CSV table of C-alpha atoms (C1' of nucleotides) in Angstrom, one decimal:
chain,number,residue,atom,x,y,z
A,18,MET,CA,53.2,51.0,-36.2
A,19,SER,CA,55.3,52.1,-39.1
A,20,GLU,CA,58.9,52.3,-39.9
A,21,ARG,CA,60.8,55.3,-38.7
A,22,ILE,CA,62.9,57.4,-41.1
A,23,VAL,CA,65.2,60.3,-40.2
A,24,LEU,CA,65.5,63.0,-42.9
A,25,ILE,CA,68.4,65.4,-42.6
A,26,GLU,CA,67.6,68.2,-44.9
A,27,ASP,CA,68.3,71.9,-44.5
A,28,ASP,CA,66.0,73.1,-47.3
A,29,ARG,CA,62.8,73.4,-45.4
A,30,GLU,CA,60.6,73.5,-48.4
A,31,LEU,CA,62.1,70.4,-50.0
A,32,GLY,CA,62.2,68.8,-46.5
A,33,ALA,CA,58.5,69.4,-46.0
A,34,GLN,CA,57.7,68.0,-49.4
A,35,ILE,CA,59.6,64.8,-48.9
A,36,VAL,CA,58.1,64.4,-45.5
A,37,ALA,CA,54.6,64.8,-47.0
A,38,HIS,CA,55.3,62.1,-49.6
A,39,LEU,CA,56.8,59.7,-47.2
A,40,SER,CA,54.1,60.2,-44.7
A,41,ARG,CA,51.5,59.5,-47.3
A,42,ALA,CA,53.3,56.3,-48.1
A,43,GLY,CA,52.9,55.3,-44.5
A,44,TYR,CA,56.3,56.1,-43.0
A,45,GLN,CA,57.0,58.0,-39.8
A,46,VAL,CA,59.5,60.7,-40.7
A,47,GLU,CA,61.5,62.9,-38.4
A,48,LEU,CA,63.0,66.0,-40.1
A,49,LYS,CA,66.2,67.5,-38.9
A,50,THR,CA,67.2,70.7,-40.5
A,51,GLU,CA,70.4,71.2,-38.6
A,52,GLY,CA,73.7,69.6,-39.5
A,53,THR,CA,74.8,68.5,-36.1
A,54,PHE,CA,76.8,65.6,-34.9
A,55,PRO,CA,74.7,62.5,-34.9
A,56,ILE,CA,74.3,60.8,-31.5
A,57,PRO,CA,73.4,57.1,-31.1
A,58,ALA,CA,70.2,57.8,-29.1
A,59,ASP,CA,68.7,59.6,-32.0
A,60,PHE,CA,69.0,56.6,-34.3
A,61,GLN,CA,67.7,53.9,-32.0
A,62,GLY,CA,65.0,52.0,-33.9
A,63,VAL,CA,65.4,54.1,-37.0
A,64,SER,CA,65.1,52.0,-40.2
A,65,LEU,CA,66.5,54.5,-42.7
A,66,VAL,CA,68.3,57.8,-42.9
A,67,ILE,CA,68.0,60.2,-45.8
A,68,LEU,CA,70.8,62.7,-45.8
A,69,ASP,CA,71.2,65.8,-47.9
A,70,LEU,CA,74.9,66.4,-48.4
A,71,MET,CA,74.8,70.1,-49.0
A,72,LEU,CA,74.4,71.4,-45.5
A,73,PRO,CA,75.6,74.8,-44.3
A,74,GLY,CA,77.0,73.8,-40.9
A,75,LEU,CA,78.5,70.4,-40.5
A,76,GLY,CA,79.0,68.8,-43.9
A,77,GLY,CA,76.9,65.8,-44.9
A,78,MET,CA,79.9,63.7,-45.4
A,79,ASP,CA,81.1,64.4,-41.9
A,80,ILE,CA,77.7,63.4,-40.6
A,81,LEU,CA,77.8,60.2,-42.6
A,82,LYS,CA,81.3,59.4,-41.4
A,83,HIS,CA,80.4,59.9,-37.8
A,84,LEU,CA,77.1,58.1,-38.1
A,85,ARG,CA,78.9,55.0,-39.4
A,86,THR,CA,81.1,54.8,-36.3
A,87,PHE,CA,78.2,53.6,-34.3
A,88,SER,CA,75.4,52.6,-36.6
A,89,ASP,CA,74.8,50.5,-39.7
A,90,VAL,CA,71.5,52.1,-40.5
A,91,PRO,CA,70.9,52.3,-44.3
A,92,VAL,CA,71.6,55.8,-45.6
A,93,MET,CA,70.3,57.4,-48.8
A,94,VAL,CA,72.2,60.4,-49.8
A,95,LEU,CA,70.7,63.3,-51.7
A,96,SER,CA,72.9,65.8,-53.5
A,97,ALA,CA,72.9,68.4,-56.2
A,98,ARG,CA,76.4,67.3,-57.2
A,99,ASN,CA,76.1,64.9,-60.1
A,100,ASN,CA,79.7,63.9,-60.8
A,101,THR,CA,81.0,60.3,-60.4
A,102,SER,CA,83.7,61.1,-57.9
A,103,ASP,CA,81.2,62.6,-55.5
A,104,LYS,CA,78.9,59.6,-55.8
A,105,VAL,CA,81.8,57.1,-55.5
A,106,ARG,CA,83.1,58.9,-52.4
A,107,ALA,CA,79.7,58.9,-50.7
A,108,LEU,CA,79.1,55.2,-51.5
A,109,LYS,CA,82.6,54.3,-50.3
A,110,MET,CA,82.0,56.1,-47.1
A,111,GLY,CA,79.1,53.8,-46.4
A,112,SER,CA,76.0,55.3,-47.9
A,113,ASP,CA,73.6,52.9,-49.6
A,114,ASP,CA,72.2,55.0,-52.4
A,115,TYR,CA,72.9,58.4,-54.0
A,116,MET,CA,70.1,60.5,-55.6
A,117,THR,CA,70.9,63.5,-57.6
A,118,LYS,CA,68.7,66.6,-57.2
A,119,PRO,CA,66.4,67.5,-58.6
A,120,PHE,CA,64.3,64.4,-58.5
A,121,TRP,CA,60.7,63.5,-58.4
A,122,PRO,CA,59.5,62.5,-54.9
A,123,GLU,CA,57.8,59.4,-56.4
A,124,GLU,CA,61.2,58.0,-57.2
A,125,LEU,CA,62.4,58.7,-53.8
A,126,VAL,CA,59.5,57.0,-52.2
A,127,GLU,CA,60.0,53.9,-54.4
A,128,ARG,CA,63.7,53.8,-53.6
A,129,VAL,CA,62.8,54.0,-49.9
A,130,ARG,CA,60.3,51.2,-50.3
A,131,ALA,CA,62.8,49.1,-52.2
A,132,ARG,CA,65.3,49.6,-49.5
A,133,LEU,CA,63.0,48.9,-46.6
A,134,ARG,CA,61.3,45.8,-48.1
A,135,ARG,CA,64.6,44.0,-47.5
A,136,PRO,CA,65.1,43.1,-43.9
A,137,ASN,CA,67.9,45.1,-42.3
A,138,LEU,CA,69.5,44.2,-39.1
A,139,GLN,CA,71.2,47.3,-38.0
A,140,LYS,CA,71.9,47.4,-34.3
A,141,THR,CA,72.8,50.6,-32.5
A,142,GLY,CA,73.2,49.2,-29.0
A,143,PRO,CA,75.8,46.9,-27.6
A,144,LEU,CA,76.0,43.5,-29.2
A,145,THR,CA,76.1,40.5,-26.9
A,146,VAL,CA,76.6,36.9,-27.8
A,147,ALA,CA,77.3,34.4,-25.0
A,148,GLY,CA,79.9,36.0,-22.8
A,149,VAL,CA,81.2,38.4,-25.4
A,150,CYS,CA,80.0,42.0,-25.6
A,151,LEU,CA,80.8,44.7,-28.2
A,152,ASP,CA,80.1,48.4,-28.0
A,153,ALA,CA,80.1,49.7,-31.5
A,154,SER,CA,80.1,53.4,-30.6
A,155,ARG,CA,83.1,53.0,-28.2
A,156,ARG,CA,84.7,50.2,-30.2
A,157,THR,CA,85.4,48.3,-27.0
A,158,ALA,CA,85.0,44.7,-26.3
A,159,THR,CA,84.7,42.5,-23.3
A,160,ALA,CA,84.9,38.7,-23.0
A,161,GLY,CA,83.7,37.1,-19.8
A,162,GLY,CA,83.5,40.5,-18.2
A,163,ALA,CA,87.1,41.4,-18.8
A,164,GLY,CA,88.0,44.0,-21.4
A,165,ILE,CA,90.0,42.9,-24.4
A,166,GLU,CA,91.9,45.0,-27.0
A,167,LEU,CA,90.9,44.4,-30.6
A,168,THR,CA,92.4,45.9,-33.7
A,169,ARG,CA,90.1,47.6,-36.3
A,170,VAL,CA,89.9,44.5,-38.5
A,171,GLU,CA,89.5,42.2,-35.6
A,172,PHE,CA,86.7,44.3,-34.2
A,173,ASP,CA,84.9,44.5,-37.5
A,174,ILE,CA,85.1,40.8,-38.2
A,175,LEU,CA,83.7,40.0,-34.8
A,176,ALA,CA,81.0,42.7,-35.1
A,177,SER,CA,80.0,41.3,-38.5
A,178,LEU,CA,79.5,37.9,-37.1
A,179,MET,CA,77.8,39.0,-33.9
A,180,ARG,CA,75.3,41.2,-35.8
A,181,ARG,CA,73.8,38.0,-37.1
A,182,PRO,CA,74.3,35.6,-34.3
A,183,GLY,CA,74.2,31.9,-35.3
A,184,GLU,CA,74.3,32.7,-39.0
A,185,ALA,CA,77.1,31.6,-41.3
A,186,VAL,CA,78.9,34.5,-42.9
A,187,THR,CA,80.9,33.6,-45.9
A,188,ARG,CA,84.6,34.1,-46.1
A,189,GLN,CA,84.2,36.0,-49.4
A,190,TRP,CA,81.9,38.5,-47.7
A,191,LEU,CA,84.2,39.1,-44.9
A,192,VAL,CA,87.2,39.5,-47.2
A,193,ALA,CA,85.3,41.9,-49.4
A,194,ASN,CA,83.7,44.0,-46.7
A,195,VAL,CA,85.9,44.0,-43.7
A,196,LEU,CA,89.4,43.9,-45.2
A,197,ASP,CA,90.4,46.9,-47.3
A,198,PRO,CA,88.1,46.5,-50.4
A,199,ASP,CA,90.5,48.1,-52.8
A,200,LYS,CA,93.3,45.6,-52.3
A,201,ASP,CA,92.0,42.1,-52.7
A,202,SER,CA,93.4,40.4,-49.8
A,203,SER,CA,93.6,36.7,-49.6
A,204,GLU,CA,91.4,34.5,-47.5
A,205,ARG,CA,94.5,33.5,-45.7
A,206,THR,CA,94.6,37.0,-44.2
A,207,LEU,CA,91.2,36.5,-42.9
A,208,ASP,CA,92.3,33.2,-41.3
A,209,VAL,CA,95.0,35.0,-39.5
A,210,HIS,CA,92.7,37.6,-38.1
A,211,VAL,CA,90.3,35.0,-36.9
A,212,SER,CA,93.1,33.1,-35.3
A,213,HIS,CA,94.2,36.2,-33.4
A,214,LEU,CA,90.6,36.9,-32.4
A,215,ARG,CA,90.1,33.4,-31.1
A,216,ARG,CA,93.2,33.7,-29.0
A,217,LYS,CA,92.1,37.0,-27.5
A,218,LEU,CA,88.7,35.7,-26.8
A,219,GLY,CA,90.2,32.7,-24.9
A,220,LYS,CA,87.7,30.5,-23.3
A,221,GLU,CA,84.9,32.8,-24.4
A,222,ASN,CA,85.6,32.0,-28.0
A,223,ILE,CA,82.4,32.2,-29.9
A,224,ILE,CA,83.7,31.9,-33.4
A,225,GLU,CA,82.8,28.6,-35.1
A,226,THR,CA,84.2,27.5,-38.4
A,227,VAL,CA,81.6,26.6,-41.0
A,228,TRP,CA,83.5,24.4,-43.3
A,229,GLY,CA,83.4,25.4,-46.9
A,230,ILE,CA,81.4,28.5,-46.1
A,231,GLY,CA,82.9,30.8,-43.5
A,232,TYR,CA,82.3,31.5,-39.9
A,233,ARG,CA,79.6,31.9,-37.3
A,234,ALA,CA,79.3,33.6,-33.9
A,235,GLY,CA,77.4,31.5,-31.4
A,236,LYS,CA,75.8,28.2,-31.6
A,237,GLY,CA,74.1,27.2,-34.8
A,238,GLY,CA,73.9,23.5,-34.2
A,239,SER,CA,71.8,23.5,-31.0
A,240,ARG,CA,68.8,25.3,-32.2
B,7,MET,CA,86.4,32.2,-54.8
B,8,SER,CA,84.4,35.4,-54.9
B,9,GLU,CA,80.8,36.5,-55.0
B,10,ARG,CA,78.9,35.7,-58.2
B,11,ILE,CA,77.1,38.3,-60.2
B,12,VAL,CA,75.0,37.7,-63.3
B,13,LEU,CA,75.0,40.4,-65.8
B,14,ILE,CA,72.2,40.4,-68.4
B,15,GLU,CA,73.2,42.8,-71.1
B,16,ASP,CA,72.7,42.6,-74.9
B,17,ASP,CA,75.2,45.3,-75.8
B,18,ARG,CA,78.4,43.2,-76.0
B,19,GLU,CA,80.7,46.1,-75.8
B,20,LEU,CA,79.1,47.6,-72.8
B,21,GLY,CA,78.8,44.2,-71.3
B,22,ALA,CA,82.4,43.4,-71.7
B,23,GLN,CA,83.3,46.8,-70.2
B,24,ILE,CA,81.2,46.2,-67.1
B,25,VAL,CA,82.6,42.7,-66.7
B,26,ALA,CA,86.1,44.0,-66.9
B,27,HIS,CA,85.4,46.5,-64.1
B,28,LEU,CA,83.6,44.2,-61.9
B,29,SER,CA,86.2,41.5,-62.3
B,30,ARG,CA,88.9,43.9,-61.4
B,31,ALA,CA,86.9,44.7,-58.3
B,32,GLY,CA,87.1,41.0,-57.4
B,33,TYR,CA,83.7,39.7,-58.5
B,34,GLN,CA,83.0,36.7,-60.6
B,35,VAL,CA,80.7,37.8,-63.4
B,36,GLU,CA,78.6,35.8,-65.8
B,37,LEU,CA,77.5,37.7,-68.8
B,38,LYS,CA,74.3,36.7,-70.5
B,39,THR,CA,73.6,38.4,-73.8
B,40,GLU,CA,70.3,36.7,-74.5
B,41,GLY,CA,67.0,37.8,-73.1
B,42,THR,CA,65.7,34.4,-72.2
B,43,PHE,CA,63.5,33.2,-69.5
B,44,PRO,CA,65.5,32.9,-66.3
B,45,ILE,CA,65.6,29.4,-64.7
B,46,PRO,CA,66.2,28.8,-61.0
B,47,ALA,CA,69.3,26.7,-61.5
B,48,ASP,CA,71.1,29.6,-63.1
B,49,PHE,CA,70.6,31.8,-60.1
B,50,GLN,CA,71.7,29.3,-57.4
B,51,GLY,CA,74.4,31.0,-55.3
B,52,VAL,CA,74.2,34.2,-57.2
B,53,SER,CA,74.6,37.3,-55.0
B,54,LEU,CA,73.4,40.0,-57.4
B,55,VAL,CA,71.8,40.4,-60.9
B,56,ILE,CA,72.5,43.4,-63.1
B,57,LEU,CA,69.8,43.6,-65.7
B,58,ASP,CA,69.7,45.8,-68.7
B,59,LEU,CA,66.0,46.7,-69.5
B,60,MET,CA,66.5,47.3,-73.2
B,61,LEU,CA,66.7,43.9,-74.7
B,62,PRO,CA,65.6,42.9,-78.1
B,63,GLY,CA,64.0,39.6,-77.4
B,64,LEU,CA,62.3,39.1,-74.1
B,65,GLY,CA,61.9,42.5,-72.4
B,66,GLY,CA,63.9,43.2,-69.3
B,67,MET,CA,60.8,43.8,-67.3
B,68,ASP,CA,59.5,40.3,-68.2
B,69,ILE,CA,62.7,38.8,-67.1
B,70,LEU,CA,62.6,40.7,-63.8
B,71,LYS,CA,59.0,39.7,-63.3
B,72,HIS,CA,59.7,36.1,-63.9
B,73,LEU,CA,62.9,36.1,-61.9
B,74,ARG,CA,60.9,37.4,-58.9
B,75,THR,CA,58.6,34.4,-59.0
B,76,PHE,CA,61.3,32.2,-57.7
B,77,SER,CA,64.2,34.3,-56.4
B,78,ASP,CA,64.8,37.3,-54.1
B,79,VAL,CA,68.2,37.9,-55.4
B,80,PRO,CA,69.0,41.7,-55.4
B,81,VAL,CA,68.6,43.2,-58.9
B,82,MET,CA,70.1,46.3,-60.2
B,83,VAL,CA,68.5,47.6,-63.3
B,84,LEU,CA,70.3,49.5,-66.1
B,85,SER,CA,68.3,51.5,-68.6
B,86,ALA,CA,68.6,54.4,-71.1
B,87,ARG,CA,65.2,55.6,-70.1
B,88,ASN,CA,65.4,58.3,-67.5
B,89,ASN,CA,61.9,59.2,-66.7
B,90,THR,CA,60.3,58.7,-63.3
B,91,SER,CA,57.5,56.4,-64.3
B,92,ASP,CA,60.0,53.9,-65.8
B,93,LYS,CA,62.1,54.0,-62.6
B,94,VAL,CA,59.0,53.7,-60.4
B,95,ARG,CA,57.7,50.8,-62.4
B,96,ALA,CA,61.0,48.9,-62.2
B,97,LEU,CA,61.4,49.5,-58.5
B,98,LYS,CA,57.8,48.5,-57.8
B,99,MET,CA,58.4,45.3,-59.8
B,100,GLY,CA,61.0,44.3,-57.3
B,101,SER,CA,64.3,45.7,-58.5
B,102,ASP,CA,66.6,47.2,-55.9
B,103,ASP,CA,68.3,50.0,-57.9
B,104,TYR,CA,68.0,51.7,-61.2
B,105,MET,CA,70.9,53.3,-63.0
B,106,THR,CA,70.4,55.5,-66.0
B,107,LYS,CA,72.7,55.1,-69.0
B,108,PRO,CA,75.2,56.4,-69.7
B,109,PHE,CA,77.0,56.0,-66.4
B,110,TRP,CA,80.6,55.6,-65.3
B,111,PRO,CA,81.6,52.1,-64.5
B,112,GLU,CA,83.2,53.3,-61.2
B,113,GLU,CA,79.8,54.3,-60.0
B,114,LEU,CA,78.3,51.0,-60.9
B,115,VAL,CA,81.1,49.2,-59.1
B,116,GLU,CA,80.6,51.2,-56.0
B,117,ARG,CA,76.8,50.6,-56.1
B,118,VAL,CA,77.5,46.9,-56.4
B,119,ARG,CA,79.9,47.1,-53.4
B,120,ALA,CA,77.4,49.1,-51.4
B,121,ARG,CA,74.7,46.5,-52.2
B,122,LEU,CA,76.8,43.5,-51.4
B,123,ARG,CA,78.4,44.7,-48.2
B,124,ARG,CA,75.0,44.3,-46.6
B,125,PRO,CA,74.4,40.7,-45.8
B,126,ASN,CA,72.3,39.2,-48.5
B,127,LEU,CA,69.5,37.6,-46.6
B,128,GLN,CA,67.5,35.8,-49.1
B,129,LYS,CA,64.3,35.6,-47.3
B,130,THR,CA,64.3,31.9,-47.4
B,131,GLY,CA,62.8,30.8,-44.1
B,132,PRO,CA,63.7,27.4,-42.8
B,133,LEU,CA,63.0,24.5,-45.1
B,134,THR,CA,61.0,21.8,-43.4
B,135,VAL,CA,60.0,18.4,-44.8
B,136,ALA,CA,58.6,15.8,-42.4
B,137,GLY,CA,60.9,15.8,-39.3
B,138,VAL,CA,63.8,17.4,-41.1
B,139,CYS,CA,64.5,21.2,-41.0
B,140,LEU,CA,67.2,23.2,-42.7
B,141,ASP,CA,68.1,26.8,-42.1
B,142,ALA,CA,70.0,28.0,-45.1
B,143,SER,CA,71.4,31.2,-43.6
B,144,ARG,CA,72.7,29.4,-40.5
B,145,ARG,CA,73.6,26.3,-42.5
B,146,THR,CA,72.2,24.2,-39.7
B,147,ALA,CA,70.1,21.1,-39.9
B,148,THR,CA,67.9,19.2,-37.4
B,149,ALA,CA,66.3,15.8,-37.8
B,150,GLY,CA,63.6,14.9,-35.3
B,151,GLY,CA,64.4,18.0,-33.3
B,152,ALA,CA,68.1,17.0,-32.8
B,153,GLY,CA,70.8,19.0,-34.5
B,154,ILE,CA,72.9,17.1,-37.1
B,155,GLU,CA,76.2,18.0,-38.6
B,156,LEU,CA,76.2,18.1,-42.4
B,157,THR,CA,79.1,18.8,-44.7
B,158,ARG,CA,78.8,21.4,-47.4
B,159,VAL,CA,77.9,19.0,-50.2
B,160,GLU,CA,75.6,17.0,-47.9
B,161,PHE,CA,73.8,20.2,-46.9
B,162,ASP,CA,73.5,21.4,-50.5
B,163,ILE,CA,72.1,18.1,-51.8
B,164,LEU,CA,69.5,17.9,-49.0
B,165,ALA,CA,68.6,21.6,-49.6
B,166,SER,CA,68.2,21.0,-53.3
B,167,LEU,CA,65.8,18.1,-52.7
B,168,MET,CA,63.9,19.9,-49.9
B,169,ARG,CA,63.4,23.0,-52.0
B,170,ARG,CA,61.1,20.9,-54.3
B,171,PRO,CA,59.5,18.6,-51.8
B,172,GLY,CA,58.1,15.5,-53.4
B,173,GLU,CA,59.7,16.2,-56.8
B,174,ALA,CA,62.3,14.0,-58.3
B,175,VAL,CA,65.6,15.7,-58.9
B,176,THR,CA,67.8,14.0,-61.4
B,177,ARG,CA,71.2,12.6,-60.5
B,178,GLN,CA,72.8,14.5,-63.4
B,179,TRP,CA,71.4,17.8,-62.1
B,180,LEU,CA,72.8,17.1,-58.6
B,181,VAL,CA,76.1,16.1,-59.9
B,182,ALA,CA,76.3,19.2,-62.1
B,183,ASN,CA,75.0,21.7,-59.6
B,184,VAL,CA,76.0,20.6,-56.2
B,185,LEU,CA,79.3,18.8,-56.6
B,186,ASP,CA,82.4,20.7,-57.5
B,187,PRO,CA,81.6,21.9,-61.0
B,188,ASP,CA,85.2,22.1,-62.1
B,189,LYS,CA,85.8,18.4,-61.9
B,190,ASP,CA,83.1,16.3,-63.4
B,191,SER,CA,82.5,13.8,-60.6
B,192,SER,CA,80.9,10.5,-61.2
B,193,GLU,CA,77.4,9.6,-60.1
B,194,ARG,CA,79.0,7.1,-57.7
B,195,THR,CA,80.2,10.1,-55.7
B,196,LEU,CA,76.7,11.3,-55.4
B,197,ASP,CA,75.6,7.9,-54.1
B,198,VAL,CA,78.2,8.2,-51.4
B,199,HIS,CA,77.0,11.6,-50.2
B,200,VAL,CA,73.4,10.4,-50.2
B,201,SER,CA,74.5,7.4,-48.3
B,202,HIS,CA,76.1,9.5,-45.6
B,203,LEU,CA,73.1,11.8,-45.5
B,204,ARG,CA,70.8,8.9,-44.9
B,205,ARG,CA,72.8,7.6,-42.1
B,206,LYS,CA,72.9,11.1,-40.5
B,207,LEU,CA,69.2,11.5,-40.9
B,208,GLY,CA,68.7,8.2,-39.2
B,209,LYS,CA,65.0,7.3,-38.7
B,210,GLU,CA,64.1,10.7,-40.1
B,211,ASN,CA,65.4,9.8,-43.5
B,212,ILE,CA,63.3,11.6,-46.1
B,213,ILE,CA,65.4,10.8,-49.1
B,214,GLU,CA,63.7,8.4,-51.5
B,215,THR,CA,65.4,6.8,-54.5
B,216,VAL,CA,63.5,7.4,-57.8
B,217,TRP,CA,64.8,4.4,-59.8
B,218,GLY,CA,66.5,5.4,-63.0
B,219,ILE,CA,65.9,9.2,-62.3
B,220,GLY,CA,67.4,10.4,-59.1
B,221,TYR,CA,66.1,11.3,-55.6
B,222,ARG,CA,63.2,12.9,-53.9
B,223,ALA,CA,62.7,14.4,-50.5
B,224,GLY,CA,59.4,13.5,-48.9
B,225,LYS,CA,56.6,11.4,-50.1
B,226,GLY,CA,56.0,11.4,-53.8
B,227,GLY,CA,53.2,8.9,-54.0
B,228,SER,CA,50.9,10.3,-51.4
B,229,ARG,CA,50.8,13.9,-52.6
C,20,DT,C1',112.1,60.5,-39.7
C,21,DT,C1',111.5,56.9,-36.3
C,22,DC,C1',109.1,53.8,-33.6
C,23,DA,C1',105.1,51.1,-32.5
C,24,DT,C1',101.2,49.0,-34.1
C,25,DT,C1',98.6,46.7,-37.3
C,26,DC,C1',97.9,44.4,-41.5
C,27,DT,C1',99.2,41.1,-44.9
C,28,DT,C1',101.7,37.3,-46.9
C,29,DA,C1',104.1,32.9,-47.0
C,30,DA,C1',104.8,28.3,-45.8
C,31,DG,C1',104.0,24.2,-43.5
C,32,DA,C1',101.0,21.5,-40.4
C,33,DT,C1',96.7,19.9,-39.7
C,34,DT,C1',92.3,18.5,-40.5
C,35,DA,C1',87.8,17.9,-42.7
C,36,DT,C1',85.9,16.7,-46.7
C,37,DC,C1',85.5,14.6,-51.3
C,38,DT,C1',86.2,11.1,-54.5
C,39,DT,C1',87.4,6.6,-56.1
C,40,DA,C1',87.4,1.8,-56.2
C,41,DA,C1',85.8,-2.4,-54.9
C,42,DT,C1',82.1,-5.0,-53.3
C,43,DC,C1',77.6,-5.9,-52.0
C,44,DC,C1',72.6,-5.1,-52.4
C,45,DT,C1',68.0,-4.3,-54.7
C,46,DG,C1',64.3,-3.9,-57.9
C,47,DA,C1',62.7,-4.9,-62.6
C,48,DC,C1',62.1,-8.1,-65.9
C,49,DC,C1',61.9,-12.5,-67.8
D,27,DG,C1',64.2,-18.0,-59.0
D,28,DG,C1',67.9,-16.0,-62.3
D,29,DT,C1',69.9,-12.2,-64.4
D,30,DC,C1',71.4,-7.6,-64.8
D,31,DA,C1',71.7,-2.8,-64.5
D,32,DG,C1',71.4,0.7,-61.3
D,33,DG,C1',72.1,1.8,-56.6
D,34,DA,C1',74.2,1.5,-51.7
D,35,DT,C1',77.9,0.9,-48.7
D,36,DT,C1',82.5,0.8,-47.0
D,37,DA,C1',87.2,2.0,-46.4
D,38,DA,C1',91.1,4.4,-47.9
D,39,DG,C1',93.7,7.6,-50.5
D,40,DA,C1',93.5,12.2,-52.7
D,41,DT,C1',92.2,16.7,-52.3
D,42,DA,C1',91.2,21.0,-50.5
D,43,DA,C1',90.1,24.2,-46.6
D,44,DT,C1',91.7,25.9,-42.6
D,45,DC,C1',95.0,27.0,-38.7
D,46,DT,C1',99.2,28.5,-36.9
D,47,DT,C1',103.5,30.7,-36.7
D,48,DA,C1',106.7,33.9,-38.1
D,49,DA,C1',108.3,37.5,-40.7
D,50,DG,C1',107.9,41.3,-44.0
D,51,DA,C1',105.1,45.5,-45.4
D,52,DA,C1',102.1,49.2,-44.5
D,53,DT,C1',100.3,52.6,-41.6
D,54,DG,C1',100.0,56.2,-38.3
D,55,DA,C1',101.5,58.9,-34.4
D,56,DA,C1',105.1,61.5,-32.1
DNA sequence: TTCATTCTTAAGATTATCTTAATCCTGACC
DNA sequence: GGTCAGGATTAAGATAATCTTAAGAATGAA
């Protein structure tokens, strides 16, 4: 069983070439040549997405943006555009790498390997920890069966914790990655959001403080 | 407190420039201008290493190779060499990214952000010595199967000892690396933490005193 | 624009943790 | 066994991290 990669590439020749190289390296590749809206089902169990930005129909950036609403799968962007602002935009939008065309397939394969040798824990389905359940694609949450309303930041904090149940997530990481990264917000701000979250979760509160480190969703001590 | 990045760059001007950009983005950067052998202590708690390959003394590749013998910290390589075989070699050797000089600092900053927004799971499995088990990512500890609550310093002391089972770790090292580095605390303080640790470990106590040196986790004599 | 929502900051209260100081204990050496 | 330096323990004050509340700033929709 090998890792699954989705390649979104309209240039059939280049696409076939990339597929060939990645297959030879032992990966299972699905080639999509149409720029259509991504749907969650297509990305279940996928370890990596390689996305060409220059698509005729739906732009690559739109695909990336939409994909990120429901999935954290690593995305490598391919593009002929080699200027910094394009790269910065794609990376800001949530891509993990940006390769400029033309490139040698050997480099692509190595970058894929480098990416996949690190464990990635993207989850596409609903996240559940104890009595709390999050649906990333709908951005809805329930606690003890009852729906609760979360703001963007609250949702993202809780999702970040629940993606790695039991693990301690540092305050710095949450501040840098959940709050607006361009303004450096204080850790007090994070406290406030967590405080609100806990109140909304009520008796289903699953957020533990890890003193001196950060927070954790779900029991860490008992295992 | 922010995430720590180590930048290994011999070109002082470029180094200073990168430091400035990363600092502005909220990271805590340590610049090393010498190509010396990396030692584990310098990379404790470091989230990312940025390594320039073209160093006069020890080559960047050697540093990378040696670093990988004891650490899984993400490494971004910078290099003036733009050919595929160099890139492939660096990626194969365990680097996570490869940026070709010259580049715009904005792109570097975004790549750093993209890298660090993914949780940095150092692949450290749980540490086990005798009946004591530590999980670094969860920050949890068990002794004889039962969970125990450790404070930050207690956890870090115990982890430092258990990372080198049977080896004596000096008191000075522990004071300098585990206790708050901004204040130089006395060795008496360390005693107190060790005392607390021992009490919490109870009959599973694995901390031995090495008279005149420091401490050791697990049997020294029998191994 | 205006309003409603969300995000952020400030300040004080609260608590866990760290450190110090004082005292007692232990092992090495004579 | 006595001595002494290094180590252990305890309790208590100092410090630092976190929580909460409330209010101001930003954002976005109508």
